[in-house]
């Protein structure tokens, strides 16, 4: 890790704040862009965040793949929820499941929980850092087979987030876990 | 010609988005529990909103359309946080009925009823 990592993180924050500022104004003029950078510098100077200990790895291709997966999942799962509504309605069932959490990084856990909860029909209920477990609610499963399918798809989401942000060890562990599940009868 | 194609695409996006929101509303009426209703209330609505924003963006001048992008980004960032907080409180306060769950692996670990134990100030 280089000494300039916190500085890079800060300039990324400034860039993000400037983009938000320009989008709020809705016009790409020199004035709004400069104003955005000024606001970004002022905000990051006034509200200093604790410097994250380790910068997350930047893997652009895998990050794009993750974004694509989440977008596709948003559409597919929306129709899943609509199907549950129309087909079962008041007789719809759900399940609360316990899953192994393969990372201890707060920020990666936040991305996993955010991505999984954004997907329709699923919610992260509880995260237990100490035991390394997370608990999810899934709308739809009615029997043991469908419960295991829901479990696999949650682990798949975890694997995809880890492959974008996780350490090599965590990625290998996530892959091994999924392979073990798919190989099981 | 381009105008016609754009208008057509905008109309399709707006209608599909509206249909998503309608299905979400229907889900709130038909689904049995708080957790399942929240799926219907927050999720198809997210996709519906994104589609409606995309449809509206096609019909607006560019500088207004980019502000809609901001609406979309913040919707996607904030919706999961809200639903996670709500559903966790619902579970804790006993609003989740075990009889409509196919499995509940959290039952032994989190007390279902009663408020959280008081924290030391």
CSV table of C-alpha atoms in Angstrom, one decimal:
chain,number,residue,atom,x,y,z
A,1,UNK,CA,0.0,0.0,0.0
A,2,UNK,CA,1.4,3.4,-1.0
A,3,UNK,CA,1.4,6.4,1.2
A,4,UNK,CA,-0.9,8.3,-1.2
A,5,UNK,CA,-3.8,5.8,-0.9
A,6,UNK,CA,-5.8,8.1,1.5
A,7,UNK,CA,-5.2,11.0,-0.9
A,8,UNK,CA,-6.5,8.9,-3.8
A,9,UNK,CA,-9.6,8.0,-1.7
A,10,UNK,CA,-10.2,11.6,-0.9
A,11,UNK,CA,-10.0,12.7,-4.6
A,12,UNK,CA,-12.4,9.9,-5.5
A,13,UNK,CA,-14.8,11.4,-2.9
A,14,UNK,CA,-14.3,14.8,-4.4
A,15,UNK,CA,-15.0,13.4,-7.9
A,16,UNK,CA,-18.2,11.7,-6.7
A,17,UNK,CA,-19.5,14.8,-4.9
A,18,UNK,CA,-18.6,16.9,-8.0
A,19,UNK,CA,-20.6,14.5,-10.3
A,20,UNK,CA,-23.6,14.7,-7.9
A,21,UNK,CA,-23.4,18.5,-7.8
A,22,UNK,CA,-23.2,18.8,-11.6
A,23,UNK,CA,-26.1,16.3,-12.0
A,24,UNK,CA,-28.2,18.3,-9.5
A,25,UNK,CA,-27.7,21.5,-11.5
A,26,UNK,CA,-28.3,19.6,-14.7
A,27,UNK,CA,-26.0,21.7,-16.8
A,28,UNK,CA,-22.4,21.0,-17.9
A,29,UNK,CA,-20.8,24.4,-17.7
A,30,UNK,CA,-17.4,25.4,-16.4
A,31,UNK,CA,-19.2,27.1,-13.5
A,32,UNK,CA,-21.1,24.0,-12.2
A,33,UNK,CA,-18.1,21.7,-12.7
A,34,UNK,CA,-15.7,24.1,-10.8
A,35,UNK,CA,-18.4,24.7,-8.2
A,36,UNK,CA,-18.8,20.9,-7.8
A,37,UNK,CA,-15.0,20.4,-7.2
A,38,UNK,CA,-15.0,23.3,-4.7
A,39,UNK,CA,-18.0,21.9,-2.9
A,40,UNK,CA,-16.3,18.4,-2.9
A,41,UNK,CA,-13.1,19.8,-1.5
A,42,UNK,CA,-14.9,21.8,1.2
A,43,UNK,CA,-17.1,18.8,2.2
A,44,UNK,CA,-14.2,16.3,2.4
A,45,UNK,CA,-12.2,18.9,4.4
A,46,UNK,CA,-15.0,19.6,6.8
A,47,UNK,CA,-16.2,16.1,7.3
A,48,UNK,CA,-13.1,13.9,7.5
A,49,UNK,CA,-13.9,10.2,7.5
A,50,UNK,CA,-11.7,7.7,9.2
A,51,UNK,CA,-9.2,6.5,6.6
A,52,UNK,CA,-10.1,2.9,5.6
A,53,UNK,CA,-7.3,0.6,6.7
A,54,UNK,CA,-7.0,-1.2,3.4
A,55,UNK,CA,-8.1,0.1,0.0
A,56,UNK,CA,-10.5,-2.3,-1.8
A,57,UNK,CA,-9.0,-3.9,-4.9
A,58,UNK,CA,-10.0,-2.3,-8.1
A,59,UNK,CA,-11.0,-4.9,-10.7
A,60,UNK,CA,-13.0,-3.0,-13.4
A,61,UNK,CA,-14.0,-6.0,-15.5
A,62,UNK,CA,-15.3,-8.0,-12.5
A,63,UNK,CA,-17.0,-4.9,-11.2
A,64,UNK,CA,-18.8,-4.3,-14.5
A,65,UNK,CA,-19.7,-8.0,-14.5
A,66,UNK,CA,-21.2,-7.6,-11.0
A,67,UNK,CA,-23.2,-4.5,-12.0
A,68,UNK,CA,-24.5,-6.4,-15.0
A,69,UNK,CA,-25.5,-9.4,-12.8
A,70,UNK,CA,-27.3,-7.1,-10.3
A,71,UNK,CA,-29.2,-5.3,-13.1
A,72,UNK,CA,-30.2,-8.6,-14.7
A,73,UNK,CA,-31.2,-10.0,-11.3
A,74,UNK,CA,-33.3,-6.9,-10.6
A,75,UNK,CA,-35.4,-7.6,-13.7
A,76,UNK,CA,-35.6,-11.4,-13.4
A,77,UNK,CA,-36.4,-11.4,-9.7
A,78,UNK,CA,-39.1,-8.6,-10.2
A,79,UNK,CA,-41.0,-11.1,-12.3
A,80,UNK,CA,-40.4,-13.7,-9.7
A,81,UNK,CA,-42.1,-11.5,-7.1
A,82,UNK,CA,-44.9,-10.7,-9.5
A,83,UNK,CA,-45.4,-14.5,-10.2
A,84,UNK,CA,-45.6,-15.2,-6.4
A,85,UNK,CA,-48.2,-12.3,-6.1
A,86,UNK,CA,-50.4,-13.5,-9.0
A,87,UNK,CA,-50.0,-17.3,-8.6
A,88,UNK,CA,-50.0,-17.8,-4.8
A,89,UNK,CA,-51.1,-14.4,-3.3
A,90,UNK,CA,-52.1,-14.9,0.3
A,91,UNK,CA,-50.8,-18.5,0.2
A,92,UNK,CA,-47.2,-17.4,-0.7
A,93,UNK,CA,-44.5,-18.8,1.6
A,94,UNK,CA,-41.1,-17.7,2.5
A,95,UNK,CA,-38.0,-18.9,4.3
A,96,UNK,CA,-35.4,-17.5,6.7
A,97,UNK,CA,-32.0,-19.0,6.0
A,98,UNK,CA,-28.6,-19.0,7.6
A,99,UNK,CA,-25.5,-18.7,5.4
A,100,UNK,CA,-21.8,-18.6,6.0
A,101,UNK,CA,-20.3,-15.1,5.6
A,102,UNK,CA,-16.9,-15.4,3.9
A,103,UNK,CA,-15.4,-12.0,4.5
A,104,UNK,CA,-14.7,-9.9,7.5
A,105,UNK,CA,-14.4,-6.6,5.7
A,106,UNK,CA,-17.2,-4.2,6.7
A,107,UNK,CA,-17.4,-2.6,3.3
A,108,UNK,CA,-17.5,-5.8,1.4
A,109,UNK,CA,-20.3,-7.1,3.7
A,110,UNK,CA,-22.2,-3.9,3.1
A,111,UNK,CA,-21.9,-4.4,-0.7
A,112,UNK,CA,-23.1,-8.0,-0.4
A,113,UNK,CA,-26.0,-7.0,1.8
A,114,UNK,CA,-26.9,-4.1,-0.5
A,115,UNK,CA,-26.8,-6.1,-3.7
A,116,UNK,CA,-28.7,-9.0,-2.2
A,117,UNK,CA,-31.4,-6.9,-0.6
A,118,UNK,CA,-31.8,-4.8,-3.8
A,119,UNK,CA,-32.8,-8.0,-5.6
A,120,UNK,CA,-36.6,-8.4,-5.4
A,121,UNK,CA,-37.9,-11.2,-3.2
A,122,UNK,CA,-34.9,-11.3,-0.9
A,123,UNK,CA,-33.7,-9.4,2.1
A,124,UNK,CA,-30.7,-9.6,4.5
A,125,UNK,CA,-32.2,-9.8,8.0
A,126,UNK,CA,-29.2,-10.0,10.2
A,127,UNK,CA,-25.4,-10.1,9.9
A,128,UNK,CA,-23.4,-11.9,12.6
A,129,UNK,CA,-19.7,-10.9,12.3
A,130,UNK,CA,-18.6,-12.8,15.3
A,131,UNK,CA,-19.9,-16.2,14.1
A,132,UNK,CA,-19.4,-15.3,10.5
A,133,UNK,CA,-23.0,-15.9,9.5
A,134,UNK,CA,-25.7,-13.9,7.7
A,135,UNK,CA,-29.4,-14.5,7.7
A,136,UNK,CA,-31.7,-13.9,4.7
A,137,UNK,CA,-35.4,-13.9,4.1
A,138,UNK,CA,-36.5,-15.3,0.7
A,139,UNK,CA,-40.0,-15.0,-0.7
A,140,UNK,CA,-41.1,-18.1,-2.6
A,141,UNK,CA,-39.5,-21.3,-1.4
A,142,UNK,CA,-42.2,-24.0,-0.6
A,143,UNK,CA,-40.1,-27.1,-0.1
A,144,UNK,CA,-36.6,-28.3,0.7
A,145,UNK,CA,-35.5,-28.3,-2.9
A,146,UNK,CA,-36.5,-24.7,-3.4
A,147,UNK,CA,-34.9,-23.7,-0.1
A,148,UNK,CA,-31.6,-25.1,-1.3
A,149,UNK,CA,-32.0,-23.3,-4.6
A,150,UNK,CA,-32.5,-20.0,-2.7
A,151,UNK,CA,-29.4,-20.8,-0.6
A,152,UNK,CA,-27.3,-21.4,-3.7
A,153,UNK,CA,-28.4,-18.2,-5.4
A,154,UNK,CA,-27.5,-16.2,-2.3
A,155,UNK,CA,-24.1,-17.8,-2.2
A,156,UNK,CA,-23.7,-17.0,-5.9
A,157,UNK,CA,-24.4,-13.3,-5.2
A,158,UNK,CA,-21.8,-13.4,-2.4
A,159,UNK,CA,-19.3,-15.1,-4.7
A,160,UNK,CA,-19.8,-12.4,-7.4
A,161,UNK,CA,-19.3,-9.5,-4.9
A,162,UNK,CA,-16.2,-11.2,-3.5
A,163,UNK,CA,-14.8,-11.8,-7.0
A,164,UNK,CA,-15.0,-8.0,-7.5
A,165,UNK,CA,-13.9,-6.8,-4.0
A,166,UNK,CA,-12.6,-9.8,-2.0
A,167,UNK,CA,-9.2,-11.2,-1.3
A,168,UNK,CA,-7.9,-14.1,-3.4
A,169,UNK,CA,-8.4,-16.5,-0.4
A,170,UNK,CA,-12.1,-15.4,0.0
A,171,UNK,CA,-12.7,-15.8,-3.8
A,172,UNK,CA,-11.3,-19.3,-3.7
A,173,UNK,CA,-13.4,-20.2,-0.6
A,174,UNK,CA,-16.6,-18.9,-2.2
A,175,UNK,CA,-16.0,-20.8,-5.4
A,176,UNK,CA,-15.2,-24.0,-3.5
A,177,UNK,CA,-18.3,-23.7,-1.5
A,178,UNK,CA,-20.5,-23.3,-4.6
A,179,UNK,CA,-18.8,-26.2,-6.3
A,180,UNK,CA,-19.4,-28.4,-3.3
A,181,UNK,CA,-23.1,-27.5,-3.4
A,182,UNK,CA,-23.5,-28.1,-7.1
A,183,UNK,CA,-21.7,-31.4,-6.9
A,184,UNK,CA,-23.9,-32.6,-4.0
A,185,UNK,CA,-26.8,-34.9,-5.0
B,1,UNK,CA,-38.5,9.5,-37.8
B,2,UNK,CA,-36.2,9.5,-34.9
B,3,UNK,CA,-38.8,11.3,-32.9
B,4,UNK,CA,-41.3,8.5,-33.6
B,5,UNK,CA,-38.9,5.8,-32.5
B,6,UNK,CA,-38.0,7.8,-29.3
B,7,UNK,CA,-41.6,8.4,-28.4
B,8,UNK,CA,-42.4,4.8,-29.0
B,9,UNK,CA,-39.5,3.6,-26.8
B,10,UNK,CA,-40.5,6.1,-24.1
B,11,UNK,CA,-44.1,4.9,-24.2
B,12,UNK,CA,-43.1,1.3,-23.8
B,13,UNK,CA,-40.7,2.1,-20.9
B,14,UNK,CA,-43.4,4.2,-19.2
B,15,UNK,CA,-46.1,1.6,-19.6
B,16,UNK,CA,-43.9,-1.4,-18.5
B,17,UNK,CA,-42.7,0.7,-15.5
B,18,UNK,CA,-46.3,1.6,-14.6
B,19,UNK,CA,-47.2,-2.1,-14.9
B,20,UNK,CA,-44.4,-3.0,-12.5
B,21,UNK,CA,-45.7,-0.5,-10.0
B,22,UNK,CA,-49.2,-1.9,-10.4
B,23,UNK,CA,-47.9,-5.4,-9.7
B,24,UNK,CA,-46.1,-4.0,-6.6
B,25,UNK,CA,-49.4,-2.5,-5.4
B,26,UNK,CA,-51.2,-5.8,-6.0
B,27,UNK,CA,-48.5,-7.6,-4.1
B,28,UNK,CA,-49.1,-5.4,-1.0
B,29,UNK,CA,-52.7,-6.4,-1.2
B,30,UNK,CA,-52.4,-10.1,-1.8
B,31,UNK,CA,-49.2,-11.3,-0.1
B,32,UNK,CA,-49.7,-12.6,3.5
B,33,UNK,CA,-46.9,-11.2,5.7
B,34,UNK,CA,-45.0,-8.1,6.4
B,35,UNK,CA,-41.8,-9.5,5.0
B,36,UNK,CA,-43.4,-10.7,1.8
B,37,UNK,CA,-45.4,-7.5,1.4
B,38,UNK,CA,-42.2,-5.5,1.7
B,39,UNK,CA,-40.8,-7.4,-1.2
B,40,UNK,CA,-43.7,-6.3,-3.3
B,41,UNK,CA,-43.8,-2.8,-2.0
B,42,UNK,CA,-40.1,-2.0,-2.4
B,43,UNK,CA,-38.7,-4.1,-5.2
B,44,UNK,CA,-40.9,-4.2,-8.3
B,45,UNK,CA,-41.4,-0.5,-7.5
B,46,UNK,CA,-37.6,0.0,-7.8
B,47,UNK,CA,-37.5,-1.5,-11.3
B,48,UNK,CA,-40.8,0.3,-12.1
B,49,UNK,CA,-39.3,3.6,-11.1
B,50,UNK,CA,-36.1,3.0,-13.1
B,51,UNK,CA,-38.1,2.2,-16.2
B,52,UNK,CA,-40.3,5.2,-15.7
B,53,UNK,CA,-37.3,7.5,-15.2
B,54,UNK,CA,-35.7,6.0,-18.4
B,55,UNK,CA,-38.9,6.6,-20.3
B,56,UNK,CA,-39.2,10.2,-19.1
B,57,UNK,CA,-35.5,10.8,-19.8
B,58,UNK,CA,-36.1,10.0,-23.5
B,59,UNK,CA,-38.7,12.7,-23.7
B,60,UNK,CA,-36.9,15.4,-21.8
B,61,UNK,CA,-34.1,17.8,-22.8
B,62,UNK,CA,-30.7,16.4,-21.8
B,63,UNK,CA,-30.0,18.7,-18.9
B,64,UNK,CA,-33.2,17.7,-17.2
B,65,UNK,CA,-32.7,14.1,-18.0
B,66,UNK,CA,-29.3,13.8,-16.2
B,67,UNK,CA,-31.0,14.9,-13.0
B,68,UNK,CA,-33.2,11.8,-13.3
B,69,UNK,CA,-30.0,9.7,-13.3
B,70,UNK,CA,-29.4,11.1,-9.8
B,71,UNK,CA,-32.9,10.0,-8.7
B,72,UNK,CA,-32.2,6.5,-10.0
B,73,UNK,CA,-28.8,6.2,-8.3
B,74,UNK,CA,-30.1,7.3,-4.9
B,75,UNK,CA,-33.1,5.0,-5.2
B,76,UNK,CA,-30.8,2.0,-5.9
B,77,UNK,CA,-28.4,3.0,-3.0
B,78,UNK,CA,-31.1,3.7,-0.3
B,79,UNK,CA,-33.8,1.2,-1.0
B,80,UNK,CA,-31.9,-1.8,0.4
B,81,UNK,CA,-30.9,0.0,3.6
B,82,UNK,CA,-34.5,1.0,4.4
B,83,UNK,CA,-35.9,-2.5,3.7
B,84,UNK,CA,-33.2,-4.2,5.8
B,85,UNK,CA,-33.8,-1.9,8.8
B,86,UNK,CA,-37.6,-2.4,8.6
B,87,UNK,CA,-37.5,-6.1,8.2
B,88,UNK,CA,-35.1,-6.6,11.0
B,89,UNK,CA,-37.3,-4.6,13.4
B,90,UNK,CA,-40.3,-6.5,12.1
B,91,UNK,CA,-38.6,-9.8,13.0
B,92,UNK,CA,-37.6,-8.7,16.4
B,93,UNK,CA,-41.0,-7.3,17.3
B,94,UNK,CA,-42.7,-10.6,16.4
B,95,UNK,CA,-44.5,-9.3,13.2
B,96,UNK,CA,-43.2,-12.3,11.2
B,97,UNK,CA,-45.5,-15.3,11.6
B,98,UNK,CA,-43.6,-18.6,11.7
B,99,UNK,CA,-46.5,-20.6,10.2
B,100,UNK,CA,-46.0,-19.1,6.8
B,101,UNK,CA,-42.3,-19.7,6.7
B,102,UNK,CA,-41.0,-22.9,5.0
B,103,UNK,CA,-37.9,-22.6,7.2
B,104,UNK,CA,-36.7,-20.3,10.0
B,105,UNK,CA,-33.0,-20.8,10.8
B,106,UNK,CA,-32.9,-17.5,12.8
B,107,UNK,CA,-35.4,-18.5,15.4
B,108,UNK,CA,-32.9,-19.8,17.9
B,109,UNK,CA,-30.6,-16.9,17.6
B,110,UNK,CA,-32.9,-13.8,17.8
B,111,UNK,CA,-35.6,-13.3,20.3
B,112,UNK,CA,-38.9,-12.9,18.4
B,113,UNK,CA,-40.9,-10.9,20.9
B,114,UNK,CA,-40.4,-8.0,23.1
B,115,UNK,CA,-38.2,-5.0,22.7
B,116,UNK,CA,-34.4,-5.2,22.6
B,117,UNK,CA,-32.8,-5.4,26.0
B,118,UNK,CA,-32.0,-1.9,27.3
B,119,UNK,CA,-28.5,-0.8,26.4
B,120,UNK,CA,-26.2,0.8,29.0
B,121,UNK,CA,-26.1,4.5,28.4
